[in-house]
Amino acid sequence: MRALKLHELSLADRLADNAVDALIDEADLSPKPALVDRRGNGAHSDLHLGLMHASALSLWPMFKEMAEAAIEFGEVGLPLREALGRIGREGEQAMLTTTHGVNTHRGAIWALGLLTAAAVLAPRAVTLTAAKLALLNDRYAPQPMSHGAQVAQRYGARGAREEAQLGFPSVVQRGLPQLHRSRQQNAGEQNARLDALLAIMTDLGDTCVLYRAGPEGLHAMQTGAQAVLDAGGSATLAGRRQLHELDLQLLALNASPGGAADLLAACLFIDRLDGAF
Ligand SMILES: CC(C)(COP(=O)(O)OP(=O)(O)OC[C@H]1O[C@@H](n2cnc3c(N)ncnc32)[C@H](O[C@H]2O[C@H](COP(=O)(O)OP(=O)(O)OP(=O)(O)O)[C@@H](O)[C@H]2O)[C@@H]1O)[C@@H](O)C(=O)NCCC(=O)NCCS
Ligand SMILES: Nc1ncnc2[nH]cnc12
């Protein structure tokens, strides 16, 4: 049978491929501090790499449906926002069925879902358009006392919702510039991605870390990530030593930067967007 060429796939197909590839590349990237990677489960007892892959693949139809909804509605507005909310909730159910109830990618569904729709509407202004969608209030969204909501109440933390509503500052101001800088310095692609993750961690109010390890854990994540970059980044021996220290410290605190991992996937998605059009 003749293989399909890239341009014969629909835009929705290509964006769904891009989103799932970003999730798989994030999961595979190693060594990530306290996160699931090729080495092991990090700070998680209920996650492993195979589950992260299965979860990512289970989300492909959801990302395609989100892109198709954006094509159908054609503009930022409440009808599209509420369609994305419904599709996202169904996607979460598909994820939970695949993982037998483990939350692998809730934050990623939110961030990459908004970015996928935004990439259809305004490929040159993706984060701004995603922010406009995130600012609209989905009347059908349940208001559970999520981990994010609990730490927002306890510490006044800015979580996944605000990150999107502000246009993903951790991605635009930290992750993507570091990814490009490290590539320019010939760090190698895997080291450049690790550096991008670390740059996101230096400033993020990651509600996963706050929920599991409180402000002490968040401080350890932010200062430890900065120390790796200050030592020269993941491509250098001194940076690798600091990265190992950070891994040990976060594991001891049970502090998994799951929010930062999702935002690295968002970086990789945006970085590859040119190839999807
Ligand atoms: C608006 C929502 C994002 C809901 O947000 P909220 O903060 O209320 O809910 P949470 O359930 O806490 O999920 C937010 C997830 O976002 C990631 N995250 C954390 N901090 C940030 C941040 N500062 N910026 C961006 N993203 C962030 C994070 O996801 C990752 O961690 C997950 C594991 O977390 P958790 O469940 O807490 O897990 P553990 O500690 O491991 O649990 P136990 O071991 O104790 O069991 C993992 O999934 C990563 O993805 C946060 O978890 C949005 O979700 C929403 O409204 N959804 C409804 C439907 C919808 O509209 N969908 C999208 C349409 S486009
Ligand atoms: N690699 C990873 N490990 C743990 N939690 C995550 N959430 C998203 N990616 C993750």
Coordinates of C-alpha atoms and ligand atoms in Angstrom, one line a residue:
M1 CA 0.0 0.0 0.0
R2 CA 1.2 3.5 -0.8
A3 CA 2.4 5.4 2.3
L4 CA 0.6 8.7 3.1
K5 CA 2.9 11.7 2.5
L6 CA 2.9 14.4 5.3
H7 CA 1.0 17.0 3.2
E8 CA -1.8 14.4 2.6
L9 CA -2.6 14.3 6.3
S10 CA -5.3 16.9 7.3
L11 CA -4.2 19.8 9.5
A12 CA -6.1 18.3 12.4
D13 CA -4.1 15.0 11.9
R14 CA -0.8 16.8 11.8
L15 CA -1.6 18.9 15.0
A16 CA -2.7 15.8 16.9
D17 CA 0.6 14.1 15.8
N18 CA 2.5 17.1 16.9
A19 CA 0.8 17.1 20.4
V20 CA 1.3 13.4 21.0
D21 CA 4.9 13.5 19.7
A22 CA 5.6 16.4 22.2
L23 CA 4.2 14.3 25.1
I24 CA 6.2 11.2 24.1
D25 CA 9.4 13.2 23.7
E26 CA 8.9 14.8 27.1
A27 CA 8.3 11.5 28.8
D28 CA 11.4 9.9 27.1
L29 CA 13.7 12.8 27.9
S30 CA 16.3 11.7 30.5
P31 CA 17.6 12.3 33.2
K32 CA 14.7 14.6 34.4
P33 CA 14.7 15.4 38.1
A34 CA 12.1 13.3 40.1
L35 CA 10.0 12.8 36.9
V36 CA 9.2 9.6 35.0
D37 CA 11.8 9.0 32.3
R38 CA 13.8 6.2 30.7
R39 CA 15.6 5.6 34.0
G40 CA 12.6 5.0 36.1
N41 CA 9.5 6.4 38.0
G42 CA 11.0 9.4 39.7
A43 CA 9.0 10.4 42.7
H44 CA 5.9 8.4 41.5
S45 CA 4.8 5.1 42.8
D46 CA 1.9 4.7 40.4
L47 CA 3.5 5.9 37.1
H48 CA 6.0 4.4 34.6
L49 CA 7.2 5.2 31.1
G50 CA 5.0 2.7 29.4
L51 CA 1.9 4.2 31.1
M52 CA 3.0 7.7 30.0
H53 CA 3.3 6.5 26.4
A54 CA -0.1 4.7 26.5
S55 CA -1.7 7.8 28.0
A56 CA -0.1 10.1 25.4
L57 CA -1.4 7.9 22.5
S58 CA -4.9 7.7 24.1
L59 CA -5.1 11.5 23.7
W60 CA -4.5 11.5 19.9
P61 CA -8.3 11.4 19.0
M62 CA -9.0 14.2 21.5
F63 CA -6.3 16.5 20.1
K64 CA -7.7 15.9 16.6
E65 CA -11.2 16.6 17.7
M66 CA -10.0 19.9 19.4
A67 CA -8.3 21.0 16.1
E68 CA -11.5 20.1 14.1
A69 CA -13.6 22.1 16.6
A70 CA -11.3 25.1 16.0
I71 CA -11.6 24.7 12.3
E72 CA -15.5 24.4 12.5
F73 CA -16.0 27.4 14.9
G74 CA -13.2 29.5 13.2
E75 CA -12.8 32.1 15.9
V76 CA -12.1 32.6 19.6
G77 CA -15.4 32.6 21.5
L78 CA -17.5 30.9 24.1
P79 CA -18.9 28.2 21.7
L80 CA -15.3 27.0 20.9
R81 CA -14.2 27.3 24.5
E82 CA -17.1 25.2 25.7
A83 CA -16.6 22.6 23.0
L84 CA -12.9 22.4 24.0
G85 CA -14.0 21.9 27.7
R86 CA -16.3 19.1 26.7
I87 CA -13.8 17.4 24.5
G88 CA -11.1 17.8 27.2
R89 CA -13.3 16.2 29.8
E90 CA -13.9 13.3 27.5
G91 CA -10.2 13.1 26.8
E92 CA -9.5 13.0 30.5
Q93 CA -11.9 10.0 30.8
A94 CA -10.1 8.2 28.0
M95 CA -6.8 8.9 29.7
L96 CA -8.1 7.6 33.1
T97 CA -9.5 4.4 31.4
T98 CA -6.1 3.8 29.8
T99 CA -4.2 4.4 33.0
H100 CA -6.7 2.7 35.3
G101 CA -7.4 5.9 37.1
V102 CA -3.9 7.5 37.3
N103 CA -3.6 11.2 36.4
T104 CA -0.8 11.2 33.9
H105 CA -1.6 14.2 31.7
R106 CA -4.3 16.4 33.1
G107 CA -2.2 19.5 32.9
A108 CA -1.0 18.6 29.4
I109 CA -4.6 18.1 28.1
W110 CA -5.3 21.7 29.3
A111 CA -2.1 23.4 27.9
L112 CA -1.8 21.4 24.7
G113 CA -5.5 21.4 24.1
L114 CA -5.6 25.2 24.1
L115 CA -2.5 25.4 22.0
T116 CA -3.8 23.0 19.4
A117 CA -7.0 25.0 18.9
A118 CA -4.9 28.2 18.9
A119 CA -2.6 26.8 16.2
V120 CA -5.6 26.4 13.9
L121 CA -6.9 29.9 14.5
A122 CA -3.7 31.9 14.6
P123 CA -0.5 29.9 13.9
R124 CA 1.7 33.0 14.3
A125 CA 0.1 34.1 17.6
V126 CA -0.5 30.7 19.3
T127 CA 0.2 31.6 23.0
L128 CA -1.8 34.8 22.8
T129 CA -4.8 33.1 21.2
A130 CA -4.6 30.2 23.7
A131 CA -4.7 32.8 26.5
K132 CA -7.8 34.4 25.0
L133 CA -9.5 31.0 25.0
A134 CA -8.4 30.3 28.6
L135 CA -9.8 33.6 29.8
L136 CA -13.3 32.6 28.7
N137 CA -15.4 30.9 31.4
D138 CA -16.7 27.4 30.5
R139 CA -20.1 27.3 32.2
Y140 CA -20.1 23.5 32.2
A141 CA -16.7 23.0 33.9
P142 CA -17.0 21.3 37.2
Q143 CA -15.2 23.1 40.2
P144 CA -13.6 20.3 42.0
M145 CA -11.3 20.8 45.0
S146 CA -8.3 19.8 42.8
H147 CA -4.7 19.7 44.1
G148 CA -4.2 22.9 42.2
A149 CA -7.3 24.5 43.9
Q150 CA -6.1 23.4 47.3
V151 CA -2.6 24.9 47.0
A152 CA -4.1 28.1 45.4
Q153 CA -6.2 28.4 48.6
R154 CA -3.4 27.5 51.0
Y155 CA -0.4 29.4 49.4
G156 CA -2.0 31.8 46.9
A157 CA -0.2 29.9 44.1
R158 CA -0.7 30.7 40.5
G159 CA -1.5 27.3 38.8
A160 CA -2.2 25.9 35.4
R161 CA -5.2 28.1 34.6
E162 CA -3.4 31.3 35.3
E163 CA -0.3 30.2 33.4
A164 CA -2.5 29.7 30.3
Q165 CA -4.5 32.9 30.9
L166 CA -1.2 34.9 31.0
G167 CA -0.1 33.4 27.6
F168 CA 2.2 30.7 29.0
P169 CA 5.0 33.0 30.3
S170 CA 7.0 30.0 31.5
V171 CA 7.1 28.7 27.9
V172 CA 7.5 32.0 26.1
Q173 CA 10.0 33.8 28.5
R174 CA 11.9 30.8 29.9
G175 CA 11.6 27.5 28.1
L176 CA 11.7 28.4 24.4
P177 CA 14.5 31.0 24.7
Q178 CA 16.6 28.5 26.7
L179 CA 15.9 25.7 24.1
H180 CA 17.2 28.0 21.4
R181 CA 20.2 29.3 23.4
S182 CA 21.3 25.8 24.3
R183 CA 21.0 24.6 20.7
Q184 CA 23.0 27.6 19.5
Q185 CA 25.7 26.6 22.0
N186 CA 25.8 23.1 20.5
A187 CA 24.6 21.5 23.7
G188 CA 22.9 18.7 21.7
E189 CA 19.2 18.3 21.4
Q190 CA 18.5 16.2 24.5
N191 CA 20.6 18.6 26.7
A192 CA 18.9 21.6 25.1
R193 CA 15.5 20.1 26.1
L194 CA 16.7 19.4 29.6
D195 CA 17.9 23.0 29.9
A196 CA 14.5 24.2 28.7
L197 CA 12.8 22.1 31.4
L198 CA 15.2 23.6 34.0
A199 CA 14.5 27.1 32.8
I200 CA 10.8 26.5 33.3
M201 CA 11.4 25.1 36.7
T202 CA 13.4 28.2 37.9
D203 CA 10.3 30.3 38.1
L204 CA 7.1 28.1 37.9
G205 CA 4.6 27.9 40.7
D206 CA 4.2 24.2 40.1
T207 CA 1.1 23.1 42.0
C208 CA 2.2 19.4 41.9
V209 CA 5.4 20.3 43.8
L210 CA 3.5 22.6 46.2
Y211 CA 0.9 20.0 46.9
R212 CA 3.4 17.3 47.6
A213 CA 6.2 19.3 49.2
G214 CA 5.0 22.8 50.1
P215 CA 6.9 26.0 49.7
E216 CA 10.2 24.2 50.8
G217 CA 9.8 21.9 47.8
L218 CA 9.1 24.7 45.5
H219 CA 12.1 26.7 46.7
A220 CA 14.3 23.6 46.2
M221 CA 13.0 23.1 42.7
Q222 CA 13.5 26.7 41.6
T223 CA 16.9 27.3 43.2
G224 CA 18.2 23.8 42.2
A225 CA 17.2 24.3 38.6
Q226 CA 18.9 27.7 38.5
A227 CA 22.1 26.2 40.0
V228 CA 22.2 23.7 37.1
L229 CA 21.9 26.5 34.5
D230 CA 24.4 28.7 36.4
A231 CA 26.9 25.8 36.4
G232 CA 26.8 25.7 32.6
G233 CA 23.7 23.6 31.9
S234 CA 23.1 19.9 31.2
A235 CA 25.8 19.6 28.6
T236 CA 28.6 20.4 31.1
L237 CA 30.1 18.1 33.7
A238 CA 29.5 20.7 36.5
G239 CA 25.9 21.2 35.3
R240 CA 25.3 17.4 35.3
R241 CA 26.6 17.2 38.9
Q242 CA 24.1 19.9 39.9
L243 CA 21.4 18.1 38.0
H244 CA 22.1 14.9 39.9
E245 CA 22.0 16.8 43.2
L246 CA 18.7 18.3 42.2
D247 CA 17.3 14.9 41.4
L248 CA 18.3 13.5 44.8
Q249 CA 16.9 16.5 46.6
L250 CA 13.5 16.5 44.9
L251 CA 13.2 12.7 45.4
A252 CA 13.9 13.2 49.1
L253 CA 11.2 15.8 49.3
N254 CA 8.8 13.7 47.1
A255 CA 8.5 16.8 44.9
S256 CA 7.6 15.9 41.3
P257 CA 7.6 18.9 38.9
G258 CA 4.7 17.5 36.8
G259 CA 3.5 21.0 35.8
A260 CA 6.9 21.9 34.5
A261 CA 7.0 18.7 32.5
D262 CA 3.7 19.6 30.8
L263 CA 5.0 23.0 29.9
L264 CA 8.1 21.4 28.4
A265 CA 5.7 19.5 26.2
A266 CA 4.1 22.8 25.3
C267 CA 7.5 24.2 24.3
L268 CA 8.2 21.2 22.1
F269 CA 4.8 21.5 20.5
I270 CA 5.3 25.2 19.7
D271 CA 8.9 24.6 18.5
R272 CA 7.7 22.1 15.9
L273 CA 4.6 24.1 14.7
D274 CA 6.3 25.2 11.5
G275 CA 6.5 21.6 10.4
A276 CA 2.7 21.2 10.8
F277 CA 1.6 23.8 8.3
Ligands
LIG1 C1 -8.0 24.4 34.6 C2 -7.4 23.0 34.8 C3 -6.0 23.1 34.4 C4 -7.6 22.6 36.2 O1 -6.6 23.2 37.0 P1 -6.4 22.9 38.6 O2 -5.1 23.6 39.0 O3 -7.7 23.3 39.3 O4 -6.3 21.3 38.7 P2 -5.3 20.2 38.9 O5 -6.1 18.9 38.9 O6 -4.4 20.4 40.0 O7 -4.5 20.1 37.5 C5 -3.6 21.1 37.0 C6 -2.5 20.3 36.4 O8 -1.7 21.2 35.6 C7 -0.3 20.9 35.8 N1 0.3 22.1 36.5 C8 0.6 22.2 37.8 N2 1.1 23.5 38.1 C9 1.1 24.1 36.9 C10 1.5 25.4 36.5 N3 1.9 26.3 37.4 N4 1.4 25.8 35.2 C11 0.9 24.8 34.3 N5 0.6 23.6 34.6 C12 0.6 23.2 35.9 C13 -0.2 19.7 36.6 O9 -0.2 18.5 35.7 C14 0.8 17.6 35.8 O10 0.7 17.0 37.1 C15 -0.2 16.0 37.1 C16 -0.1 15.2 38.3 O11 -0.7 16.0 39.3 P3 -1.5 15.5 40.5 O12 -2.8 15.0 40.1 O13 -1.5 16.7 41.5 O14 -0.7 14.3 40.9 P4 0.1 13.6 42.0 O15 0.7 14.6 43.1 O16 1.1 12.7 41.4 O17 -1.1 12.8 42.7 P5 -1.1 11.7 43.7 O18 0.2 10.9 43.6 O19 -1.3 12.4 45.0 O20 -2.3 10.9 43.3 C17 0.0 15.3 35.8 O21 -1.2 14.9 35.3 C18 0.6 16.4 34.9 O22 -0.1 16.6 33.8 C19 -1.5 19.7 37.4 O23 -1.9 18.5 37.9 C20 -8.0 22.0 33.8 O24 -7.4 20.8 34.0 C21 -9.5 21.9 33.7 O25 -10.3 22.8 34.0 N6 -9.9 20.8 33.1 C22 -11.3 20.6 32.9 C23 -11.6 20.2 31.4 C24 -11.0 21.2 30.4 O26 -11.4 22.3 30.2 N7 -10.0 20.7 29.7 C25 -9.2 21.3 28.8 C26 -9.8 21.9 27.6 S1 -8.7 22.7 26.6
LIG2 N1 7.5 12.8 32.9 C1 6.5 13.0 33.8 N2 6.7 12.4 35.1 C2 5.7 12.6 36.0 N3 4.6 13.4 35.9 C3 4.5 13.9 34.6 N4 3.4 14.7 34.2 C4 3.7 15.0 32.9 N5 4.9 14.4 32.5 C5 5.4 13.8 33.6

